[in-house]
């Protein structure tokens, strides 16, 4: 497995699960929840916390667009200000995040699985660099979009963060023949973890500490308590990891991805047409049951 991430709070949990259960081979980072270099430092920290070593992490060293601003709900460091890591130093190597993804695809071929839980900047660049290698992947799971859901005030307010940060990259992947499964916020919004979901291992408790502030920040929007027994935290990227690691736990449908605009912000949605059966891309249409996600987390964190 390869993971492309902007390693914020929910990414960290998904990355830890991938490192423990997904035969993780390599990681790339881009800007989104934080800078690409901060995301690289965060990813390195999380992976080391799982006990994994020798997993290369390659950040996107390009300057983000002027329109980009980091997300405040993930804290200044992207990990809820629970760790306070310095960003990874910029690399002087002439080796890009896109090259790292392509090298993974070339080596893994039909056994390769790509989990993209960030703006699709790196993934689109990799596809431009070597579409043949990327098309050889067995599966590409992307956390992004609003799926096949009917528009609602809640979805319009929530938007589509990964698409908004790089709509051109999302459009490239949506138009590609890649074997994509889109996991939209219409699905992930329904999977809310509680403190028990993290277990009692040192790794689980560390990730719970990282997740607490993000959970509080999302409480009013998602309708749970900021503190106490009613505290919850959205499991967005871990739902995407569950789709990749336990595909039997979710239902999906073929549809054509399109880029829509809501209040001046781009959103990816699926549109079902008479030619759906010809589409290589799928949309998850219902979330995995919470016990499935909890079981996966506990299995990953069992020490």
GROMACS .gro file of C-alpha atoms in nm:
model
  303
    1UNK     CA    1   0.000   0.000   0.000
    2UNK     CA    2   0.100   0.361  -0.064
    3UNK     CA    3  -0.063   0.648   0.126
    4UNK     CA    4  -0.079   1.006  -0.002
    5UNK     CA    5  -0.173   1.238   0.285
    6UNK     CA    6  -0.184   1.592   0.417
    7UNK     CA    7  -0.141   1.435   0.761
    8UNK     CA    8  -0.389   1.612   0.982
    9UNK     CA    9  -0.570   1.457   1.277
   10UNK     CA   10  -0.798   1.211   1.097
   11UNK     CA   11  -0.518   1.126   0.854
   12UNK     CA   12  -0.299   1.028   1.147
   13UNK     CA   13  -0.542   0.762   1.264
   14UNK     CA   14  -0.584   0.624   0.911
   15UNK     CA   15  -0.207   0.621   0.859
   16UNK     CA   16  -0.150   0.434   1.185
   17UNK     CA   17  -0.403   0.170   1.080
   18UNK     CA   18  -0.240   0.143   0.737
   19UNK     CA   19   0.107   0.107   0.887
   20UNK     CA   20  -0.010  -0.174   1.116
   21UNK     CA   21  -0.243  -0.363   0.879
   22UNK     CA   22  -0.186  -0.252   0.521
   23UNK     CA   23   0.166  -0.362   0.424
   24UNK     CA   24   0.255   0.005   0.391
   25UNK     CA   25   0.548   0.057   0.155
   26UNK     CA   26   0.572   0.434   0.106
   27UNK     CA   27   0.409   0.769   0.185
   28UNK     CA   28   0.385   1.103   0.009
   29UNK     CA   29   0.253   1.431   0.146
   30UNK     CA   30   0.101   1.750   0.011
   31UNK     CA   31  -0.050   2.067   0.152
   32UNK     CA   32  -0.403   2.065   0.284
   33UNK     CA   33  -0.459   2.039   0.658
   34UNK     CA   34  -0.106   2.177   0.699
   35UNK     CA   35   0.199   2.231   0.478
   36UNK     CA   36   0.345   1.936   0.289
   37UNK     CA   37   0.663   1.952   0.500
   38UNK     CA   38   0.463   1.963   0.823
   39UNK     CA   39   0.255   1.671   0.697
   40UNK     CA   40   0.575   1.477   0.626
   41UNK     CA   41   0.701   1.533   0.981
   42UNK     CA   42   0.361   1.430   1.119
   43UNK     CA   43   0.350   1.116   0.903
   44UNK     CA   44   0.702   1.019   1.010
   45UNK     CA   45   0.606   1.060   1.376
   46UNK     CA   46   0.288   0.852   1.342
   47UNK     CA   47   0.461   0.574   1.151
   48UNK     CA   48   0.737   0.554   1.410
   49UNK     CA   49   0.476   0.538   1.684
   50UNK     CA   50   0.341   0.222   1.521
   51UNK     CA   51   0.685   0.062   1.539
   52UNK     CA   52   0.733   0.064   1.163
   53UNK     CA   53   1.070   0.169   1.024
   54UNK     CA   54   1.229   0.226   0.684
   55UNK     CA   55   0.910   0.356   0.521
   56UNK     CA   56   1.013   0.641   0.287
   57UNK     CA   57   0.818   0.966   0.315
   58UNK     CA   58   0.845   1.211   0.026
   59UNK     CA   59   0.683   1.556   0.057
   60UNK     CA   60   0.572   1.776  -0.230
   61UNK     CA   61   0.833   2.052  -0.219
   62UNK     CA   62   0.647   2.285  -0.454
   63UNK     CA   63   0.509   2.614  -0.326
   64UNK     CA   64   0.133   2.586  -0.259
   65UNK     CA   65  -0.101   2.820  -0.446
   66UNK     CA   66  -0.163   3.161  -0.294
   67UNK     CA   67  -0.529   3.070  -0.240
   68UNK     CA   68  -0.436   2.791   0.001
   69UNK     CA   69  -0.463   2.835   0.379
   70UNK     CA   70  -0.416   2.558   0.637
   71UNK     CA   71  -0.713   2.426   0.833
   72UNK     CA   72  -0.745   2.568   1.185
   73UNK     CA   73  -0.942   2.267   1.317
   74UNK     CA   74  -0.627   2.054   1.291
   75UNK     CA   75  -0.421   2.293   1.501
   76UNK     CA   76  -0.107   2.481   1.408
   77UNK     CA   77   0.095   2.159   1.367
   78UNK     CA   78  -0.175   1.957   1.192
   79UNK     CA   79  -0.196   1.715   1.485
   80UNK     CA   80  -0.421   1.919   1.709
   81UNK     CA   81  -0.121   2.092   1.872
   82UNK     CA   82  -0.079   1.775   2.077
   83UNK     CA   83   0.271   1.700   1.949
   84UNK     CA   84   0.423   2.028   1.826
   85UNK     CA   85   0.661   1.888   1.565
   86UNK     CA   86   0.879   2.108   1.349
   87UNK     CA   87   0.824   2.068   0.973
   88UNK     CA   88   1.051   1.826   0.789
   89UNK     CA   89   1.340   2.012   0.623
   90UNK     CA   90   1.296   2.067   0.251
   91UNK     CA   91   1.473   1.801   0.048
   92UNK     CA   92   1.756   1.890  -0.186
   93UNK     CA   93   1.704   1.564  -0.377
   94UNK     CA   94   1.568   1.583  -0.731
   95UNK     CA   95   1.295   1.331  -0.650
   96UNK     CA   96   0.932   1.429  -0.633
   97UNK     CA   97   0.628   1.295  -0.453
   98UNK     CA   98   0.481   1.207  -0.793
   99UNK     CA   99   0.790   1.000  -0.876
  100UNK     CA  100   0.754   0.817  -0.546
  101UNK     CA  101   0.395   0.721  -0.630
  102UNK     CA  102   0.493   0.609  -0.979
  103UNK     CA  103   0.781   0.399  -0.848
  104UNK     CA  104   0.541   0.230  -0.608
  105UNK     CA  105   0.295   0.162  -0.890
  106UNK     CA  106   0.566   0.020  -1.116
  107UNK     CA  107   0.694  -0.211  -0.843
  108UNK     CA  108   0.357  -0.322  -0.708
  109UNK     CA  109   0.159  -0.350  -1.031
  110UNK     CA  110  -0.169  -0.538  -0.994
  111UNK     CA  111  -0.099  -0.594  -0.625
  112UNK     CA  112  -0.069  -0.220  -0.561
  113UNK     CA  113  -0.326  -0.025  -0.361
  114UNK     CA  114  -0.321   0.353  -0.327
  115UNK     CA  115  -0.498   0.535  -0.044
  116UNK     CA  116  -0.533   0.908  -0.118
  117UNK     CA  117  -0.654   1.111   0.180
  118UNK     CA  118  -0.537   1.456   0.070
  119UNK     CA  119  -0.588   1.702  -0.213
  120UNK     CA  120  -0.505   1.508  -0.530
  121UNK     CA  121  -0.207   1.723  -0.633
  122UNK     CA  122   0.047   1.439  -0.606
  123UNK     CA  123  -0.180   1.170  -0.749
  124UNK     CA  124  -0.266   1.377  -1.057
  125UNK     CA  125   0.103   1.459  -1.111
  126UNK     CA  126   0.187   1.088  -1.088
  127UNK     CA  127  -0.084   1.005  -1.342
  128UNK     CA  128   0.058   1.263  -1.584
  129UNK     CA  129   0.409   1.127  -1.529
  130UNK     CA  130   0.327   0.763  -1.603
  131UNK     CA  131  -0.039   0.682  -1.670
  132UNK     CA  132   0.043   0.324  -1.768
  133UNK     CA  133   0.203   0.251  -1.430
  134UNK     CA  134  -0.085   0.413  -1.244
  135UNK     CA  135  -0.343   0.218  -1.445
  136UNK     CA  136  -0.173  -0.105  -1.337
  137UNK     CA  137  -0.278  -0.050  -0.975
  138UNK     CA  138  -0.538  -0.286  -0.834
  139UNK     CA  139  -0.728  -0.017  -0.647
  140UNK     CA  140  -0.724   0.357  -0.575
  141UNK     CA  141  -0.936   0.468  -0.278
  142UNK     CA  142  -0.986   0.843  -0.244
  143UNK     CA  143  -1.133   1.033   0.048
  144UNK     CA  144  -1.309   1.317  -0.125
  145UNK     CA  145  -1.631   1.446  -0.274
  146UNK     CA  146  -1.992   1.423  -0.166
  147UNK     CA  147  -2.074   1.094  -0.335
  148UNK     CA  148  -2.419   1.019  -0.471
  149UNK     CA  149  -2.603   1.200  -0.194
  150UNK     CA  150  -2.873   1.457  -0.263
  151UNK     CA  151  -2.756   1.811  -0.193
  152UNK     CA  152  -2.838   1.941   0.153
  153UNK     CA  153  -2.765   2.249   0.360
  154UNK     CA  154  -2.523   2.046   0.572
  155UNK     CA  155  -2.328   1.920   0.271
  156UNK     CA  156  -2.324   2.266   0.112
  157UNK     CA  157  -2.182   2.413   0.433
  158UNK     CA  158  -1.926   2.134   0.475
  159UNK     CA  159  -1.807   2.153   0.115
  160UNK     CA  160  -1.536   1.924  -0.020
  161UNK     CA  161  -1.202   2.023   0.130
  162UNK     CA  162  -0.972   1.801  -0.075
  163UNK     CA  163  -1.133   1.909  -0.402
  164UNK     CA  164  -1.140   2.275  -0.301
  165UNK     CA  165  -0.764   2.284  -0.241
  166UNK     CA  166  -0.686   2.153  -0.592
  167UNK     CA  167  -0.995   2.124  -0.814
  168UNK     CA  168  -0.786   2.083  -1.130
  169UNK     CA  169  -0.615   1.775  -0.987
  170UNK     CA  170  -0.949   1.628  -0.880
  171UNK     CA  171  -1.086   1.689  -1.229
  172UNK     CA  172  -0.789   1.507  -1.384
  173UNK     CA  173  -0.842   1.197  -1.170
  174UNK     CA  174  -1.220   1.210  -1.221
  175UNK     CA  175  -1.164   1.204  -1.598
  176UNK     CA  176  -0.910   0.922  -1.583
  177UNK     CA  177  -0.956   0.547  -1.626
  178UNK     CA  178  -0.805   0.475  -1.285
  179UNK     CA  179  -0.989   0.211  -1.075
  180UNK     CA  180  -1.106   0.470  -0.823
  181UNK     CA  181  -1.344   0.422  -0.534
  182UNK     CA  182  -1.454   0.762  -0.399
  183UNK     CA  183  -1.537   0.782  -0.029
  184UNK     CA  184  -1.734   1.103   0.020
  185UNK     CA  185  -1.818   1.307   0.325
  186UNK     CA  186  -2.182   1.205   0.268
  187UNK     CA  187  -2.073   0.860   0.392
  188UNK     CA  188  -1.790   0.936   0.636
  189UNK     CA  189  -1.998   1.192   0.833
  190UNK     CA  190  -2.199   0.903   0.980
  191UNK     CA  191  -1.899   0.725   1.138
  192UNK     CA  192  -1.821   0.893   1.469
  193UNK     CA  193  -1.565   0.740   1.704
  194UNK     CA  194  -1.579   0.767   2.082
  195UNK     CA  195  -1.294   0.743   2.329
  196UNK     CA  196  -1.340   0.366   2.361
  197UNK     CA  197  -1.273   0.326   1.990
  198UNK     CA  198  -0.904   0.398   2.048
  199UNK     CA  199  -0.850   0.121   2.303
  200UNK     CA  200  -0.602   0.133   2.589
  201UNK     CA  201  -0.270   0.073   2.415
  202UNK     CA  202  -0.006   0.346   2.422
  203UNK     CA  203  -0.054   0.402   2.047
  204UNK     CA  204  -0.431   0.427   2.080
  205UNK     CA  205  -0.414   0.665   2.375
  206UNK     CA  206  -0.164   0.884   2.189
  207UNK     CA  207  -0.397   0.907   1.890
  208UNK     CA  208  -0.691   0.979   2.120
  209UNK     CA  209  -0.494   1.271   2.265
  210UNK     CA  210  -0.423   1.397   1.912
  211UNK     CA  211  -0.793   1.361   1.817
  212UNK     CA  212  -0.953   1.536   2.117
  213UNK     CA  213  -0.929   1.895   1.991
  214UNK     CA  214  -1.046   1.804   1.641
  215UNK     CA  215  -1.344   1.626   1.792
  216UNK     CA  216  -1.434   1.935   1.997
  217UNK     CA  217  -1.402   2.160   1.693
  218UNK     CA  218  -1.647   1.945   1.494
  219UNK     CA  219  -1.901   1.892   1.774
  220UNK     CA  220  -2.154   2.161   1.683
  221UNK     CA  221  -2.155   2.071   1.314
  222UNK     CA  222  -2.192   1.697   1.375
  223UNK     CA  223  -2.426   1.719   1.673
  224UNK     CA  224  -2.242   1.560   1.966
  225UNK     CA  225  -2.093   1.682   2.296
  226UNK     CA  226  -1.761   1.863   2.303
  227UNK     CA  227  -1.649   1.683   2.620
  228UNK     CA  228  -1.750   1.396   2.845
  229UNK     CA  229  -1.913   1.065   2.756
  230UNK     CA  230  -2.090   1.220   2.458
  231UNK     CA  231  -1.763   1.331   2.292
  232UNK     CA  232  -1.709   1.196   1.942
  233UNK     CA  233  -1.469   1.252   1.653
  234UNK     CA  234  -1.536   1.207   1.279
  235UNK     CA  235  -1.342   0.915   1.130
  236UNK     CA  236  -1.325   1.047   0.773
  237UNK     CA  237  -0.990   0.914   0.653
  238UNK     CA  238  -1.012   0.597   0.860
  239UNK     CA  239  -1.338   0.517   0.683
  240UNK     CA  240  -1.146   0.543   0.354
  241UNK     CA  241  -0.878   0.312   0.497
  242UNK     CA  242  -1.153   0.069   0.598
  243UNK     CA  243  -1.287   0.069   0.241
  244UNK     CA  244  -0.943  -0.032   0.117
  245UNK     CA  245  -0.859  -0.283   0.392
  246UNK     CA  246  -1.205  -0.435   0.439
  247UNK     CA  247  -1.388  -0.381   0.108
  248UNK     CA  248  -1.648  -0.643   0.196
  249UNK     CA  249  -1.776  -0.410   0.468
  250UNK     CA  250  -1.910  -0.144   0.229
  251UNK     CA  251  -2.147  -0.113  -0.064
  252UNK     CA  252  -2.058   0.093  -0.371
  253UNK     CA  253  -2.205   0.181  -0.707
  254UNK     CA  254  -2.063   0.280  -1.046
  255UNK     CA  255  -2.112   0.644  -1.139
  256UNK     CA  256  -1.944   0.921  -1.335
  257UNK     CA  257  -1.759   1.176  -1.120
  258UNK     CA  258  -1.830   1.539  -1.200
  259UNK     CA  259  -1.708   1.868  -1.057
  260UNK     CA  260  -1.990   2.092  -0.935
  261UNK     CA  261  -1.978   2.436  -0.777
  262UNK     CA  262  -2.148   2.535  -0.454
  263UNK     CA  263  -2.126   2.894  -0.331
  264UNK     CA  264  -1.814   2.945  -0.544
  265UNK     CA  265  -1.639   2.633  -0.412
  266UNK     CA  266  -1.578   2.319  -0.618
  267UNK     CA  267  -1.731   1.990  -0.508
  268UNK     CA  268  -1.697   1.643  -0.659
  269UNK     CA  269  -2.016   1.439  -0.694
  270UNK     CA  270  -2.119   1.120  -0.863
  271UNK     CA  271  -2.377   1.121  -1.138
  272UNK     CA  272  -2.551   0.801  -1.242
  273UNK     CA  273  -2.632   0.766  -1.613
  274UNK     CA  274  -2.734   0.493  -1.855
  275UNK     CA  275  -2.364   0.427  -1.920
  276UNK     CA  276  -2.275   0.367  -1.554
  277UNK     CA  277  -2.166   0.012  -1.625
  278UNK     CA  278  -1.890   0.150  -1.845
  279UNK     CA  279  -1.746   0.361  -1.564
  280UNK     CA  280  -1.435   0.229  -1.392
  281UNK     CA  281  -1.499   0.457  -1.098
  282UNK     CA  282  -1.723   0.379  -0.804
  283UNK     CA  283  -1.876   0.564  -0.509
  284UNK     CA  284  -1.931   0.421  -0.163
  285UNK     CA  285  -2.304   0.456  -0.098
  286UNK     CA  286  -2.328   0.357   0.270
  287UNK     CA  287  -2.078   0.374   0.556
  288UNK     CA  288  -1.924   0.066   0.710
  289UNK     CA  289  -2.085  -0.017   1.042
  290UNK     CA  290  -1.911   0.146   1.338
  291UNK     CA  291  -1.817  -0.194   1.489
  292UNK     CA  292  -1.627  -0.272   1.168
  293UNK     CA  293  -1.421   0.047   1.194
  294UNK     CA  294  -1.372  -0.001   1.569
  295UNK     CA  295  -1.261  -0.362   1.517
  296UNK     CA  296  -1.010  -0.254   1.254
  297UNK     CA  297  -0.865   0.014   1.483
  298UNK     CA  298  -0.844  -0.222   1.780
  299UNK     CA  299  -0.680  -0.488   1.567
  300UNK     CA  300  -0.423  -0.234   1.449
  301UNK     CA  301  -0.354  -0.103   1.798
  302UNK     CA  302  -0.348  -0.434   1.983
  303UNK     CA  303  -0.014  -0.449   2.161
   0.00000   0.00000   0.00000
